[in-house]
């Protein structure tokens, strides 16, 4: 059986993709999805490492992360919807009334 | 035996108290009370000084130092009074002439809205000058030194609403300060060398125990610059002519009896240090001679009655410097005294003229005043003869001694003697010129002016001074050297090694002294004669 | 497991319970705000009592020579750091509620939610500061952060509030993701997510040692985002300006306390073996934060943005202490205590000046405040001086402690940079004072009520007392901290 | 411990400030009298200090209590002969400043409270023997002064206040680095932390370290003094400050710098002090001449007095780095003297401003005729400032000059030139303002000093004369302390104070 390295490498790639997406995209929804991607990369890392190490900490942790992610989804979507209602757009570029 | 020894401080305190009292209370007193009070204060000081002077002069009392209080202990600076022959003599001159000037001022300042303030300043001035000469401590001396500067500032700019008066006062103070700069540096040197600012025996008599000749030269030069500031020597004389902006009694006080003599006094007091230096005395003499000549030359061309006297003062101070630079200390002090008499007289006389002419100062607009102002005329004549050096008036003796002292040193000093002689000629010339322009010839007054003789307040001091100007010379004739004997304790230890010959006391014994006297008298006569020739004819 | 020490999490639990109660009561009775105050007051009092319970237990432990106790199977720890941090959070919450009250009255039905969120956020951050396990820490962090995202948007009338919430949410979740990825990598490296994972590490590295370094960087960066250290501060000005005025002080302060205590634990316990590696990096970040925060604060025209940038600089100052290592812990806690209280008060006064639901608080509103409301002006002036680190204020003592430790640890250059920057910082702190005291009101100036409401006065008084009293005589607070933090 | 005199002395003005603040705001007629009466209490206390002070080296009225024990910070107060005169000066100048502040219209309570707080801070600075306590007071007094300038100043007050604040705060920041470094050094050498002055005195610091510590302390104090070239805040601050602010700023606050040099730079870093004294002396002399030269060309009367301070403070610095008894004594006493005379001058300029609403010299002229008493007091103060012997200014300057001549003759001689320049700029100003006919119509009817204003000057004039004629009252108390500083420098470096013994030739 292959070691954890390939899984972790994949997780790393996912995480970087997520981070890049968050930092470069301008649509709030896509940015939000990027966060989710990052969290899932974390989950993958936990699981892969946990399996290699042989304790359950990693897998248990995943549950917590999932729960937190779910909470974030709720709040995040609510905020995005609220913004969208007011401005008919979910682009962060339009969220630039504050400067300084 | 000397009951007054512990009360000498009163000499300073009385005029000072007068100043303070008049400053705060003077404006409540009607004229002439403030003036009388002020004159009383300084007159009493004169009496005390005289009473303390008598035992000193007769040898019943020794010179002594009266410690008043510690000032800056770290520097050995204290308020201590030195009562010796020199300071006693100076005190008498200051208080004596000062009293006369005070009295005179009562008449002169009549009607001035700041009548009492004027006497405040006069009293303060006298106190300052007395502080200067009575100090036994360089720091205290500097107090007086600066305070006379302050008072000259206050008095010269007394009529402060005249911008020229205010500027002249400031100029006097600032130029004096330049001299003070050197004086302070000199004091620093004194302190670093002697470790104290007290005028101990070491400093005054045997500075050679501590000082190297080089350091002595440095101190001497610095003191000379300081003295030049106060005594209006080249190049710091510029303030004095401007200072004529002050009321005329001020000119008499500052330029005859007190402030300007401070420099002479300083050098005489520190003669030992000057003698230690190989070059200091010749420099002093040269500065003196040069000043005497230059000022006399300028005086010839003046038309303002006070300006003539101002430059004459500068010139005569040059004489005193020449005397001291020639190690003729007694001659210098002697001339200081006689000059105090006749120059005070001249200024006060001029003041009387100005007063009588209703503030006219231009001699070209005078003339023929001898009838209108007989007393002034007579006293002025005495003074003119005295300053010109005509036997037997006071100036003759003192000037003669100076020239003799210069001559006696020989060598380079012969040049200075020549200069002095020529200056004597000039002095006689311009003084006669002034006398003629003011008192003889046809009146050239402005229309409608009626000159009048001054009040008794003014004429009495004139007469007293005239007597002194006429007779004071006999204090120290070549045969009758009273003053010389009196001052001997102060100067006896001095013996400038680098000056060629002995001091010419013995000159009196042989014909040379007599010859010199004849020469200087002759020069004076020629001066008077040429002035008569030039001016008496034209008027 | 016999280590169910409930007292260790008593305040947190109570806060959650009160929050739940409030929600229930709100839905059930819709009571007026005044009655709600009773419940909230009781809840706060209870939480304070719980904290005292926890504190006295800890004192007993300390007297027995123990630094603290692990509880719940090593999930939470009750030690000096956590107890003091919880105290600070509790003070912030109390002041925050008091200062938010005018806003609650204005936003009507959402007032209960606001209170709930504040309670929950506090409980989250309390869990964070008490966590002995990094996953636990993550949960605490998220409970706190997510509550704050919502709080930012609570004044929904303002367009800027939405914008602030959105930005806060996106960058906040990004930071959380980074943080938890760091935890995952640490787990991959050491096989444990305990906060002392590396301290008890047996040497078996699952992947490669490099993973630990990446993990360290991730954990630290994740927290640095939360505490607005440069260069991870970009969100802070917009959020502090745009969020609902009444709660923004609470938001800023509580997040900072939580974040910094977490950071202290992470670098001081988890990565203590690597201190040679992280110390220069942290020092550099500290210096960057100080310089950048100060420079950017100089050019602001809005008071709240200025406070945000000054917060960046303050993050730098505290990081100087973090970089100095464990010896600075007590100074950091002192610093946090006084700074966050001042921060809450400053934002609170801003809310009174510009309105409880306003977005932003331009400097022009402060002109002539001293003559219109001397109390508020004096409070704000004291607060500003405290933040600037002026001696006689506690801000000075805080800075002094931090700098002292850093200097002794060889970080002289950072201290010098910090000192110079703190002089430049006077510019913007004094600017407010200038506007309040030395200029007169003009047409730009907002209308301000003559005197602040009672709660506001109370909050100002607390801030002033803490600033001045602990500035002149800091011993009580320092002793309190020192007695439990060994 | 004995009765904590110094703490009480610090506390009384604070309480006074509180009392003034809680007076009813609408009873404006009460504010100033109450503040004035309360501000007389410290004068009495300081008088007790003065009377019970023994002329001996070492600190007296010492009190010590731990503040932050583990950091080594303690409430350690005590005064020696250097601090005592400055405390006296502070307590005397405060009531005078208050009495001169009747024209403050905008929130007078706050103003009076600020002045009183300033007083507390100043007393604290001069009595602190713990470096942190010192630093706290040193910095804290910026706040009231900042408010005084910024709120009650003239047109450009905000600019001046901020400039003043930042300049001095910058210096203090550097000094704080030095203080921290000292305590860290102490901890490394002895194992326990301390900011205590006496403890730190026992440290042996390597010359290299001394050099930079001297520099950071020195810069902080030099800004406060202010020495050339960091003096530029001073004219602005003075010109903009209200009268009381100027008086206290020039009278006392500037002395913090010179005091700091004496208290810290010399004893703590003797090696560096000896090494860098020429640098300090050079700057001091430049300050003397430069300050005077710039004062000459000023068109604003207040600015002129401000620049004269630059010049006068140069003398003090010169005296301090002379390392001779007279130099140090002169420096200390000149601090007091400058406070009195410049205080008087600022009061006068302020009163003139109240009457004419201008400070430009060109706007005046002939005022001696319209206000003779005023002119007299002005002239008196002017001469005190010029250094007329018999008045106080002379004593300090003269001691400094003679004292520094012993070790630095060239500097002393150049500095003496400042004496001449002082006469020029001050008398010229007097001439332009007071003499001549009052040709401008607005100068014809300027009211002279009233009774209150005259009374303000009475204590100052008495002090000017007393210190001018009998400075021993202070010198006695100053000397042991300054001697101790020189002893310390001699003990730790190879510097030897030149001695002057009568009869022995010295080079």
Coordinates of C-alpha atoms in Angstrom, one line a residue, chain A residues 4-5 8 11-12 15 19 22-23 28 31-32 35 38-39 41-42 45-46 49-53 55-59 61 64-65 68 71-72 75-77 79-80 82-83 85-87 90 92 94-100, chain C residues 135 138-139 142 146 149-150 153 155-160 162-167 169-174 176-178 180-181 183-185 187-188 190-193 204 206-207 211 214 218 237-239 241-242 300 305 309:
Chain A
X4 CA 0.4 8.8 2.9
X5 CA 2.6 11.0 0.7
X8 CA -1.0 14.5 1.2
X11 CA -4.4 17.5 -0.4
X12 CA -1.7 20.1 -0.7
X15 CA -5.4 23.5 -0.7
X19 CA -6.2 29.4 -1.7
X22 CA -9.9 32.7 -2.9
X23 CA -7.2 35.2 -3.5
X28 CA -18.1 35.9 -3.7
X31 CA -14.4 32.5 -3.3
X32 CA -16.7 30.8 -0.8
X35 CA -12.7 28.1 1.2
X38 CA -9.3 24.3 1.3
X39 CA -11.2 22.8 4.2
X41 CA -7.9 19.5 1.5
X42 CA -7.5 19.7 5.3
X45 CA -4.7 15.5 5.0
X46 CA -6.1 14.4 8.4
X49 CA -2.1 11.1 8.0
X50 CA -4.3 9.4 10.5
X51 CA -4.3 6.2 8.5
X52 CA -0.5 6.3 8.3
X53 CA 0.0 7.0 11.9
X55 CA -4.6 6.5 15.5
X56 CA -8.1 7.9 15.1
X57 CA -7.3 11.5 16.0
X58 CA -7.1 12.5 12.4
X59 CA -10.4 11.0 11.5
X61 CA -10.8 15.7 13.7
X64 CA -15.1 18.6 13.7
X65 CA -13.9 20.3 10.6
X68 CA -17.4 23.8 11.4
X71 CA -21.6 26.2 10.1
X72 CA -19.6 28.4 7.8
X75 CA -23.4 32.0 7.8
X76 CA -21.4 32.6 4.6
X77 CA -24.3 32.0 2.3
X79 CA -24.1 37.0 4.2
X80 CA -23.7 36.6 0.5
X82 CA -27.8 39.7 2.1
X83 CA -25.3 41.5 0.0
X85 CA -30.2 41.4 -2.2
X86 CA -28.9 44.9 -1.7
X87 CA -26.7 45.2 -4.7
X90 CA -21.9 39.1 -5.6
X92 CA -16.3 41.7 -4.3
X94 CA -18.2 46.3 -6.1
X95 CA -17.6 46.0 -2.4
X96 CA -15.2 48.9 -2.4
X97 CA -17.0 51.8 -0.8
X98 CA -14.4 51.9 1.9
X99 CA -10.9 53.1 1.1
X100 CA -8.0 54.2 3.1
Chain C
X135 CA -8.6 21.0 17.1
X138 CA -9.9 25.5 16.0
X139 CA -13.4 25.0 17.2
X142 CA -14.5 29.3 14.7
X146 CA -18.4 33.0 12.9
X149 CA -19.0 37.6 11.0
X150 CA -22.6 37.9 11.8
X153 CA -23.6 42.7 9.7
X155 CA -26.8 46.7 11.6
X156 CA -28.3 45.8 8.3
X157 CA -29.4 49.2 7.3
X158 CA -25.9 50.2 6.4
X159 CA -24.5 49.1 3.0
X160 CA -21.1 49.2 4.5
X162 CA -22.8 44.1 4.6
X163 CA -19.6 44.8 2.8
X164 CA -17.7 44.6 6.0
X165 CA -19.3 41.3 7.0
X166 CA -18.5 39.8 3.5
X167 CA -14.9 40.8 3.6
X169 CA -16.2 36.4 6.4
X170 CA -14.1 35.5 3.3
X171 CA -10.8 36.5 4.7
X172 CA -11.7 35.0 8.1
X173 CA -12.6 31.7 6.8
X174 CA -9.5 31.7 4.6
X176 CA -9.3 29.5 9.6
X177 CA -8.6 27.1 6.7
X178 CA -5.0 28.0 6.8
X180 CA -6.6 24.1 10.5
X181 CA -4.4 23.0 7.6
X183 CA -3.1 21.5 12.5
X184 CA -3.4 18.8 9.9
X185 CA 0.2 19.1 8.9
X187 CA -0.7 15.9 13.0
X188 CA 0.9 14.5 9.9
X190 CA 3.8 14.3 14.9
X191 CA 0.8 12.2 15.1
X192 CA -0.9 14.4 17.6
X193 CA -3.1 17.5 17.6
X204 CA 8.7 9.5 14.4
X206 CA 5.4 10.5 9.3
X207 CA 6.1 12.5 6.2
X211 CA 6.1 19.4 7.1
X214 CA 5.1 24.4 6.9
X218 CA 0.4 27.9 8.7
X237 CA -9.8 48.7 8.3
X238 CA -12.8 47.9 6.2
X239 CA -14.4 45.7 8.8
X241 CA -15.1 51.0 9.6
X242 CA -18.1 49.2 8.2
X300 CA -6.5 58.1 7.7
X305 CA -10.0 53.1 10.3
X309 CA -4.4 50.6 11.6

